[in-house]
Amino acid sequence: MSPASTGASSATLPGAPTPSSPSAADAAPAAAPEAAATAADRRLRPGDRAFRRANLALFAAGVATFVLLYSTQGLLPVLSADLDLTPGQASWTASAATLGLALALLPASALSDRFGRTAVMSVSIASAAVLALALPFAPDLTTLVVLRVLQGAALAGLPATAMAYLAEEVHPTALASAMGLYVAGNSIGGMSGRLVSGWAAAAWGWRWGLAVSALLALLSVLAFRALIPAARHFTPARVDAHALARTVGGHLRNPLLLRLYALGLLFMAVFGAVYNTVGYRLVAAPFDLPQSVAASIFVVYLVGTVSSASAGKLVGRLGRRGTLYTAIGLTTAGLLLSLSGSLVAALAGLVLITAGFFAGHATASSAVGRTATEGRAQASALYLIAYYLGNSLGGTIGADAYHATGWSGAAAVGLCAMTLAAGITLYATRRAVVERRTLTGAR
């Protein structure tokens, strides 16, 4: 068989008759529709100016969202000292925001279906930034927690809508890289919020820490509005509670989506447990670091920026499950390494945990956008509900475990979560192998 005939045969649909010697004239009619389809697909691709603007806009929105969402996490030890709180009590200022966000995600996604992705994202981050201006004036823990719940609910429109916007506006071949850059913006925002609030709190107290975070978020909101391209593939839909329930029910009956939701929850439970308590560990014996130095540990988030932005390439090389195994392995290795009493080992462990978390999250979240062919905003919202519930649960349980038994308790919470994540991924691998063997046998 000649190379020419081999190429023709491999391009033929299974079961279709294969011409023995296709001519150029025979191939032309098939090529024309393909070229027309490519020309008609106006979704954003790498190299397009609008693609770059969309990526930068979503990056800025991610920065604003996560500066605000985690603004109290970098100053938890200062809050505990100033308001006489246990780690578990202080951690509620972080968990309350993610809880409010989780509760508001589905309503926000429904509003985005009606009023548009860009409109909902804009109102969401702008209103959350305005609420941030009230946080420094909170007189006590209860008021601060209530404001944080409201702020989290206000923020819900951005994460509930951003993945749907990318899934609609970006070509599928570029979706993983675009999602990775959006998650990278999340990591920059998470790092910036923790760093600036922690440094300002060390110098002037926690109220100034929150004020500086609000200013940084406002600047990011302005950048988002200046850059975001108008949606070209969005079609408004009437808000219908029954239709929403049917869409959500359909997603919850999809086994693949359920596994992705569980993985998002478990990865974020590790992250919440670790980052809600690492500040306490660093300022206590045997490390006894100053608060300003302990707050600087959040520069490790830069590892997450690289990890999430590289997740698309890793998926292309290892596949989705291979990338998830890698992320689980990195996170687990980091948790075990962090148990060392050496500061260098503890920091190296934090680097591995951060890299593994962001790789796992970027992989699972991009898979949700590609798996859901309808109701993408709701599919993304369900993923994020699980994800942020994981943060609230992991952060609170991890802080209580730290208060009871020290760092080993927080690490144990993370190891349990990664064991469950490995079990889910192994189950998915086994199902894929069985289905492949069944399909091969049927042929």
Short mmCIF file of C-alpha atoms in Angstrom, two decimals:
data_model
loop_
_atom_site.label_atom_id
_atom_site.label_comp_id
_atom_site.label_asym_id
_atom_site.label_seq_id
_atom_site.Cartn_x
_atom_site.Cartn_y
_atom_site.Cartn_z
CA MET A 1 0.00 0.00 0.00
CA SER A 2 1.37 3.42 -0.98
CA PRO A 3 1.60 6.37 1.38
CA ALA A 4 -1.09 8.15 -0.58
CA SER A 5 -3.59 5.37 -0.18
CA THR A 6 -2.74 5.02 3.51
CA GLY A 7 -3.56 8.69 4.08
CA ALA A 8 -6.85 8.35 2.25
CA SER A 9 -7.85 5.31 4.19
CA SER A 10 -7.12 6.85 7.57
CA ALA A 11 -9.32 9.84 6.77
CA THR A 12 -12.37 7.70 5.94
CA LEU A 13 -15.16 7.30 8.46
CA PRO A 14 -15.42 3.83 10.03
CA GLY A 15 -17.74 1.61 8.05
CA ALA A 16 -17.69 3.78 4.92
CA PRO A 17 -16.43 2.35 1.62
CA THR A 18 -12.81 3.23 0.89
CA PRO A 19 -11.96 4.26 -2.69
CA SER A 20 -8.88 2.54 -3.92
CA SER A 21 -7.40 5.59 -5.69
CA PRO A 22 -9.04 8.89 -4.77
CA SER A 23 -8.29 11.76 -7.12
CA ALA A 24 -7.79 15.45 -6.32
CA ALA A 25 -11.19 16.15 -7.85
CA ASP A 26 -12.78 13.62 -5.52
CA ALA A 27 -11.14 15.27 -2.51
CA ALA A 28 -12.11 18.84 -3.41
CA PRO A 29 -15.84 18.68 -2.54
CA ALA A 30 -15.00 17.31 0.94
CA ALA A 31 -12.39 20.00 1.57
CA ALA A 32 -14.68 22.90 0.64
CA PRO A 33 -17.24 22.42 3.44
CA GLU A 34 -14.40 21.98 5.95
CA ALA A 35 -12.81 25.27 4.87
CA ALA A 36 -16.18 27.01 4.98
CA ALA A 37 -16.82 25.71 8.48
CA THR A 38 -13.42 26.97 9.63
CA ALA A 39 -14.05 30.40 8.11
CA ALA A 40 -17.50 30.60 9.73
CA ASP A 41 -16.14 29.79 13.20
CA ARG A 42 -15.41 33.24 14.61
CA ARG A 43 -14.48 32.09 18.09
CA LEU A 44 -11.29 33.57 19.48
CA ARG A 45 -7.99 31.87 18.76
CA PRO A 46 -4.36 32.51 19.73
CA GLY A 47 -3.00 35.35 17.62
CA ASP A 48 -6.27 37.30 17.56
CA ARG A 49 -6.12 40.73 19.21
CA ALA A 50 -9.50 40.08 20.83
CA PHE A 51 -8.18 36.77 22.21
CA ARG A 52 -5.34 38.61 23.95
CA ARG A 53 -7.72 41.25 25.31
CA ALA A 54 -10.14 38.62 26.61
CA ASN A 55 -7.31 36.76 28.33
CA LEU A 56 -5.96 39.94 29.94
CA ALA A 57 -9.44 41.08 30.99
CA LEU A 58 -10.26 37.75 32.63
CA PHE A 59 -6.82 37.77 34.22
CA ALA A 60 -7.58 41.20 35.77
CA ALA A 61 -11.02 40.02 36.87
CA GLY A 62 -9.45 36.98 38.50
CA VAL A 63 -7.03 39.25 40.33
CA ALA A 64 -9.87 41.46 41.63
CA THR A 65 -11.99 38.50 42.68
CA PHE A 66 -9.29 36.69 44.60
CA VAL A 67 -7.74 39.78 46.16
CA LEU A 68 -11.14 40.33 47.77
CA LEU A 69 -12.06 36.72 48.41
CA TYR A 70 -8.91 35.92 50.39
CA SER A 71 -8.07 39.35 51.80
CA THR A 72 -8.44 38.16 55.41
CA GLN A 73 -6.45 34.93 55.04
CA GLY A 74 -3.05 36.64 55.16
CA LEU A 75 -3.90 38.41 58.41
CA LEU A 76 -5.58 35.64 60.42
CA PRO A 77 -2.85 35.57 63.13
CA VAL A 78 -3.21 39.37 63.52
CA LEU A 79 -7.00 39.05 63.76
CA SER A 80 -6.62 36.34 66.40
CA ALA A 81 -4.26 38.51 68.46
CA ASP A 82 -6.31 41.71 68.14
CA LEU A 83 -9.79 40.21 68.68
CA ASP A 84 -8.72 37.31 70.95
CA LEU A 85 -9.86 34.58 68.54
CA THR A 86 -8.89 30.94 68.09
CA PRO A 87 -7.64 29.89 64.62
CA GLY A 88 -11.01 28.25 63.99
CA GLN A 89 -12.93 31.44 64.86
CA ALA A 90 -10.66 33.70 62.83
CA SER A 91 -10.82 31.33 59.85
CA TRP A 92 -14.54 32.10 59.54
CA THR A 93 -13.61 35.49 58.07
CA ALA A 94 -12.13 33.55 55.13
CA SER A 95 -14.66 30.70 55.04
CA ALA A 96 -17.66 33.07 55.22
CA ALA A 97 -16.74 34.72 51.92
CA THR A 98 -16.38 31.42 50.07
CA LEU A 99 -19.62 30.15 51.65
CA GLY A 100 -21.53 33.25 50.49
CA LEU A 101 -20.04 32.86 47.04
CA ALA A 102 -21.05 29.19 46.83
CA LEU A 103 -24.65 29.98 47.84
CA ALA A 104 -25.00 32.72 45.19
CA LEU A 105 -23.37 30.94 42.25
CA LEU A 106 -26.47 29.37 40.72
CA PRO A 107 -28.61 32.54 40.89
CA ALA A 108 -25.69 34.48 39.39
CA SER A 109 -25.31 31.99 36.55
CA ALA A 110 -29.04 32.27 35.78
CA LEU A 111 -28.76 36.06 35.67
CA SER A 112 -25.81 35.76 33.28
CA ASP A 113 -27.97 33.68 30.93
CA ARG A 114 -30.54 36.51 30.90
CA PHE A 115 -28.46 39.69 31.01
CA GLY A 116 -25.15 38.60 29.51
CA ARG A 117 -21.78 37.36 30.73
CA THR A 118 -19.89 40.65 30.63
CA ALA A 119 -22.67 42.63 32.36
CA VAL A 120 -22.93 40.19 35.26
CA MET A 121 -19.16 39.95 35.65
CA SER A 122 -18.85 43.75 35.72
CA VAL A 123 -21.59 44.31 38.31
CA SER A 124 -20.29 41.44 40.41
CA ILE A 125 -16.72 42.57 40.93
CA ALA A 126 -17.62 46.28 41.15
CA SER A 127 -20.19 45.73 43.93
CA ALA A 128 -17.82 43.42 45.81
CA ALA A 129 -15.09 46.08 45.64
CA VAL A 130 -17.51 48.67 47.06
CA LEU A 131 -18.39 46.32 49.93
CA ALA A 132 -14.67 45.89 50.58
CA LEU A 133 -14.51 49.56 51.57
CA ALA A 134 -16.82 48.83 54.54
CA LEU A 135 -14.74 45.94 55.94
CA PRO A 136 -12.08 48.03 57.74
CA PHE A 137 -14.84 49.63 59.84
CA ALA A 138 -16.28 46.35 61.18
CA PRO A 139 -16.42 46.65 64.99
CA ASP A 140 -16.33 42.94 65.82
CA LEU A 141 -16.07 39.39 64.44
CA THR A 142 -19.81 38.97 63.86
CA THR A 143 -20.07 42.11 61.73
CA LEU A 144 -16.95 41.18 59.81
CA VAL A 145 -18.25 37.68 59.05
CA VAL A 146 -21.66 39.02 57.90
CA LEU A 147 -19.98 41.53 55.59
CA ARG A 148 -17.75 38.78 54.24
CA VAL A 149 -20.76 36.59 53.44
CA LEU A 150 -22.33 39.49 51.52
CA GLN A 151 -19.08 40.19 49.74
CA GLY A 152 -18.72 36.55 48.73
CA ALA A 153 -22.28 36.56 47.37
CA ALA A 154 -21.53 39.72 45.38
CA LEU A 155 -18.41 38.12 43.92
CA ALA A 156 -20.35 35.08 42.68
CA GLY A 157 -21.15 36.59 39.28
CA LEU A 158 -17.54 36.51 38.12
CA PRO A 159 -16.53 32.89 38.74
CA ALA A 160 -20.02 31.63 37.82
CA THR A 161 -19.79 33.35 34.44
CA ALA A 162 -16.11 33.53 33.47
CA MET A 163 -15.77 29.87 32.51
CA ALA A 164 -19.00 30.01 30.50
CA TYR A 165 -17.76 33.17 28.73
CA LEU A 166 -14.51 31.45 27.78
CA ALA A 167 -16.28 28.26 26.68
CA GLU A 168 -18.56 30.30 24.38
CA GLU A 169 -16.09 32.84 23.02
CA VAL A 170 -12.83 30.85 22.76
CA HIS A 171 -12.21 28.10 20.21
CA PRO A 172 -12.08 24.63 21.85
CA THR A 173 -8.46 24.14 20.79
CA ALA A 174 -7.46 27.19 22.87
CA LEU A 175 -9.85 26.71 25.79
CA ALA A 176 -7.45 24.88 28.11
CA SER A 177 -4.75 27.54 27.72
CA ALA A 178 -7.26 30.39 28.14
CA MET A 179 -8.70 28.73 31.24
CA GLY A 180 -5.19 28.22 32.55
CA LEU A 181 -4.43 31.93 32.19
CA TYR A 182 -7.70 32.82 33.95
CA VAL A 183 -6.78 30.51 36.82
CA ALA A 184 -3.32 32.10 36.78
CA GLY A 185 -5.03 35.46 37.37
CA ASN A 186 -6.83 33.83 40.27
CA SER A 187 -3.49 32.79 41.71
CA ILE A 188 -1.98 36.27 41.26
CA GLY A 189 -5.03 37.78 42.94
CA GLY A 190 -4.93 35.26 45.75
CA MET A 191 -1.25 35.95 46.29
CA SER A 192 -1.59 39.74 46.04
CA GLY A 193 -4.55 39.87 48.41
CA ARG A 194 -2.76 37.82 51.04
CA LEU A 195 0.55 39.64 50.62
CA VAL A 196 -0.67 43.24 50.69
CA SER A 197 -3.16 42.65 53.49
CA GLY A 198 -0.58 40.71 55.52
CA TRP A 199 2.15 43.31 55.08
CA ALA A 200 -0.17 46.23 55.80
CA ALA A 201 -1.59 44.42 58.83
CA ALA A 202 1.91 43.79 60.17
CA ALA A 203 2.70 47.50 59.86
CA TRP A 204 -0.58 49.22 60.75
CA GLY A 205 -3.12 46.56 61.82
CA TRP A 206 -5.70 44.39 60.09
CA ARG A 207 -8.06 47.26 59.21
CA TRP A 208 -5.43 48.89 57.01
CA GLY A 209 -4.69 45.50 55.52
CA LEU A 210 -8.28 45.24 54.30
CA ALA A 211 -8.27 48.84 53.03
CA VAL A 212 -5.19 48.26 50.86
CA SER A 213 -6.77 45.10 49.41
CA ALA A 214 -9.89 47.08 48.45
CA LEU A 215 -7.78 49.63 46.55
CA LEU A 216 -5.91 46.94 44.61
CA ALA A 217 -9.21 45.28 43.67
CA LEU A 218 -10.67 48.57 42.40
CA LEU A 219 -7.70 49.06 40.06
CA SER A 220 -8.19 45.53 38.68
CA VAL A 221 -11.91 46.19 38.10
CA LEU A 222 -11.06 49.24 35.99
CA ALA A 223 -8.60 47.18 33.92
CA PHE A 224 -11.24 44.50 33.32
CA ARG A 225 -13.80 47.02 32.05
CA ALA A 226 -11.27 48.63 29.72
CA LEU A 227 -10.17 45.33 28.13
CA ILE A 228 -13.09 42.87 27.98
CA PRO A 229 -14.35 42.29 24.40
CA ALA A 230 -18.09 42.17 23.81
CA ALA A 231 -19.54 38.67 23.71
CA ARG A 232 -20.19 37.55 20.12
CA HIS A 233 -21.64 34.10 20.78
CA PHE A 234 -23.97 34.80 23.71
CA THR A 235 -27.72 34.37 23.19
CA PRO A 236 -29.98 35.78 25.95
CA ALA A 237 -32.38 33.34 27.56
CA ARG A 238 -35.41 33.90 29.77
CA VAL A 239 -34.84 33.08 33.44
CA ASP A 240 -36.97 29.99 34.02
CA ALA A 241 -36.77 28.31 37.42
CA HIS A 242 -38.13 25.02 36.08
CA ALA A 243 -35.70 25.00 33.17
CA LEU A 244 -32.87 25.86 35.57
CA ALA A 245 -33.86 22.94 37.81
CA ARG A 246 -33.92 20.60 34.79
CA THR A 247 -30.51 21.80 33.63
CA VAL A 248 -29.00 21.42 37.10
CA GLY A 249 -30.62 18.00 37.48
CA GLY A 250 -29.15 16.91 34.15
CA HIS A 251 -25.68 17.97 35.21
CA LEU A 252 -26.02 16.20 38.55
CA ARG A 253 -26.94 12.98 36.72
CA ASN A 254 -23.79 13.17 34.57
CA PRO A 255 -21.21 10.84 36.18
CA LEU A 256 -18.23 12.63 34.63
CA LEU A 257 -19.37 16.04 35.86
CA LEU A 258 -20.00 14.63 39.34
CA ARG A 259 -16.45 13.29 39.47
CA LEU A 260 -15.08 16.65 38.35
CA TYR A 261 -17.13 18.44 41.02
CA ALA A 262 -15.85 16.07 43.70
CA LEU A 263 -12.26 16.62 42.58
CA GLY A 264 -12.69 20.40 42.74
CA LEU A 265 -14.06 20.10 46.31
CA LEU A 266 -11.24 17.83 47.46
CA PHE A 267 -8.39 19.86 45.95
CA MET A 268 -9.81 23.03 47.48
CA ALA A 269 -10.29 21.36 50.88
CA VAL A 270 -6.53 20.76 50.95
CA PHE A 271 -5.82 24.33 49.95
CA GLY A 272 -8.18 25.79 52.55
CA ALA A 273 -6.76 23.63 55.33
CA VAL A 274 -3.16 24.52 54.45
CA TYR A 275 -3.45 28.24 53.76
CA ASN A 276 -5.80 28.99 56.67
CA THR A 277 -3.22 27.60 59.09
CA VAL A 278 0.23 28.11 57.57
CA GLY A 279 0.44 31.67 58.91
CA TYR A 280 -0.17 30.44 62.46
CA ARG A 281 2.48 27.78 62.05
CA LEU A 282 5.13 30.19 60.81
CA VAL A 283 4.69 32.76 63.60
CA ALA A 284 4.71 30.04 66.30
CA ALA A 285 7.58 27.87 67.58
CA PRO A 286 9.87 26.48 66.29
CA PHE A 287 9.94 28.99 63.41
CA ASP A 288 8.87 32.17 65.29
CA LEU A 289 8.83 34.33 62.15
CA PRO A 290 7.63 37.94 62.30
CA GLN A 291 4.13 38.53 60.88
CA SER A 292 5.53 40.52 57.93
CA VAL A 293 7.81 37.62 56.98
CA ALA A 294 5.09 35.01 57.52
CA ALA A 295 2.76 36.99 55.22
CA SER A 296 5.45 36.89 52.52
CA ILE A 297 5.01 33.12 52.28
CA PHE A 298 2.10 33.75 49.92
CA VAL A 299 4.60 34.61 47.19
CA VAL A 300 4.55 30.83 46.71
CA TYR A 301 1.38 31.54 44.72
CA LEU A 302 3.65 32.35 41.78
CA VAL A 303 4.21 28.60 41.53
CA GLY A 304 0.46 28.26 41.06
CA THR A 305 0.53 30.83 38.27
CA VAL A 306 3.07 28.76 36.33
CA SER A 307 1.36 25.47 37.18
CA SER A 308 -2.12 26.53 36.09
CA ALA A 309 -0.91 28.25 32.92
CA SER A 310 1.00 25.05 31.99
CA ALA A 311 -1.90 22.71 32.72
CA GLY A 312 -3.18 22.81 29.13
CA LYS A 313 0.16 21.59 27.76
CA LEU A 314 0.34 18.91 30.43
CA VAL A 315 -3.14 17.67 29.52
CA GLY A 316 -2.07 17.50 25.87
CA ARG A 317 0.91 15.37 26.83
CA LEU A 318 -0.47 13.15 29.64
CA GLY A 319 -4.22 13.34 29.12
CA ARG A 320 -6.71 14.60 31.71
CA ARG A 321 -6.38 11.67 34.10
CA GLY A 322 -2.60 11.60 33.78
CA THR A 323 -2.48 15.27 34.71
CA LEU A 324 -4.79 14.65 37.67
CA TYR A 325 -2.55 11.84 38.92
CA THR A 326 0.41 14.20 38.66
CA ALA A 327 -1.45 16.92 40.58
CA ILE A 328 -2.53 14.49 43.31
CA GLY A 329 1.02 13.14 43.60
CA LEU A 330 2.55 16.61 43.90
CA THR A 331 0.02 17.71 46.52
CA THR A 332 0.46 14.53 48.57
CA ALA A 333 4.25 14.75 48.43
CA GLY A 334 4.05 18.36 49.55
CA LEU A 335 1.83 17.52 52.52
CA LEU A 336 4.20 14.78 53.66
CA LEU A 337 7.25 17.00 53.21
CA SER A 338 5.62 19.82 55.15
CA LEU A 339 5.50 17.63 58.28
CA SER A 340 9.26 18.14 58.67
CA GLY A 341 10.43 20.43 61.44
CA SER A 342 12.82 22.11 58.99
CA LEU A 343 11.71 25.50 57.65
CA VAL A 344 13.28 24.75 54.25
CA ALA A 345 11.40 21.44 54.00
CA ALA A 346 8.15 23.03 55.13
CA LEU A 347 8.46 25.72 52.46
CA ALA A 348 9.36 23.17 49.78
CA GLY A 349 6.28 21.20 50.79
CA LEU A 350 4.14 24.32 50.40
CA VAL A 351 5.54 24.83 46.89
CA LEU A 352 4.54 21.28 45.89
CA ILE A 353 1.09 21.62 47.45
CA THR A 354 0.49 24.87 45.56
CA ALA A 355 1.71 23.49 42.22
CA GLY A 356 -0.38 20.34 42.58
CA PHE A 357 -3.51 22.22 43.61
CA PHE A 358 -3.46 24.67 40.72
CA ALA A 359 -2.69 21.96 38.15
CA GLY A 360 -5.58 19.85 39.45
CA HIS A 361 -8.01 22.77 39.57
CA ALA A 362 -7.14 24.05 36.08
CA THR A 363 -7.54 20.54 34.65
CA ALA A 364 -10.87 19.79 36.32
CA SER A 365 -12.39 23.23 35.63
CA SER A 366 -11.48 23.21 31.92
CA ALA A 367 -12.92 19.68 31.62
CA VAL A 368 -16.26 20.95 32.97
CA GLY A 369 -16.46 23.56 30.20
CA ARG A 370 -15.80 20.94 27.52
CA THR A 371 -18.05 18.23 29.01
CA ALA A 372 -21.20 20.36 29.33
CA THR A 373 -22.59 21.00 25.84
CA GLU A 374 -25.66 22.83 27.24
CA GLY A 375 -26.13 24.94 30.34
CA ARG A 376 -22.42 25.70 30.60
CA ALA A 377 -22.93 28.51 33.10
CA GLN A 378 -24.84 26.16 35.41
CA ALA A 379 -22.26 23.40 34.95
CA SER A 380 -19.51 25.83 35.87
CA ALA A 381 -21.55 27.12 38.81
CA LEU A 382 -22.02 23.61 40.19
CA TYR A 383 -18.30 22.97 39.92
CA LEU A 384 -17.56 26.17 41.78
CA ILE A 385 -20.18 25.49 44.45
CA ALA A 386 -18.38 22.24 45.21
CA TYR A 387 -15.01 23.99 44.94
CA TYR A 388 -15.82 26.78 47.39
CA LEU A 389 -17.68 24.51 49.76
CA GLY A 390 -14.44 22.54 49.81
CA ASN A 391 -12.60 25.71 50.81
CA SER A 392 -15.07 26.50 53.60
CA LEU A 393 -15.07 22.93 54.92
CA GLY A 394 -11.35 22.33 54.54
CA GLY A 395 -10.42 25.74 55.92
CA THR A 396 -12.63 25.43 59.01
CA ILE A 397 -11.90 21.75 59.72
CA GLY A 398 -8.19 22.30 59.06
CA ALA A 399 -8.05 25.29 61.43
CA ASP A 400 -9.84 23.34 64.16
CA ALA A 401 -7.49 20.39 63.60
CA TYR A 402 -4.50 22.73 63.81
CA HIS A 403 -5.82 24.24 67.05
CA ALA A 404 -6.24 20.73 68.50
CA THR A 405 -3.08 18.93 67.35
CA GLY A 406 -0.88 21.40 65.49
CA TRP A 407 0.30 21.24 61.88
CA SER A 408 0.00 17.44 61.72
CA GLY A 409 -3.78 17.81 62.13
CA ALA A 410 -4.10 20.25 59.22
CA ALA A 411 -1.85 18.04 57.04
CA ALA A 412 -3.97 14.98 57.93
CA VAL A 413 -7.08 16.76 56.64
CA GLY A 414 -5.29 17.36 53.34
CA LEU A 415 -4.01 13.79 53.05
CA CYS A 416 -7.51 12.40 53.57
CA ALA A 417 -8.81 14.64 50.78
CA MET A 418 -6.05 13.55 48.36
CA THR A 419 -6.71 9.88 49.16
CA LEU A 420 -10.33 10.36 48.12
CA ALA A 421 -9.26 12.27 44.98
CA ALA A 422 -6.92 9.43 44.00
CA GLY A 423 -9.76 6.92 44.49
CA ILE A 424 -12.08 8.92 42.21
CA THR A 425 -9.43 9.19 39.49
CA LEU A 426 -8.59 5.49 39.72
CA TYR A 427 -12.29 4.66 39.39
CA ALA A 428 -12.52 6.83 36.27
CA THR A 429 -9.43 5.13 34.81
CA ARG A 430 -10.89 1.69 35.42
CA ARG A 431 -14.19 2.67 33.77
CA ALA A 432 -12.33 4.00 30.74
CA VAL A 433 -10.33 0.76 30.42
CA VAL A 434 -13.49 -1.37 30.67
CA GLU A 435 -15.31 0.78 28.09
CA ARG A 436 -12.32 0.59 25.72
CA ARG A 437 -12.20 -3.20 26.01
CA THR A 438 -15.95 -3.43 25.46
CA LEU A 439 -15.73 -1.23 22.35
CA THR A 440 -12.80 -3.26 21.01
CA GLY A 441 -14.71 -6.51 21.59
CA ALA A 442 -17.77 -5.14 19.79
CA ARG A 443 -15.67 -4.40 16.72
#
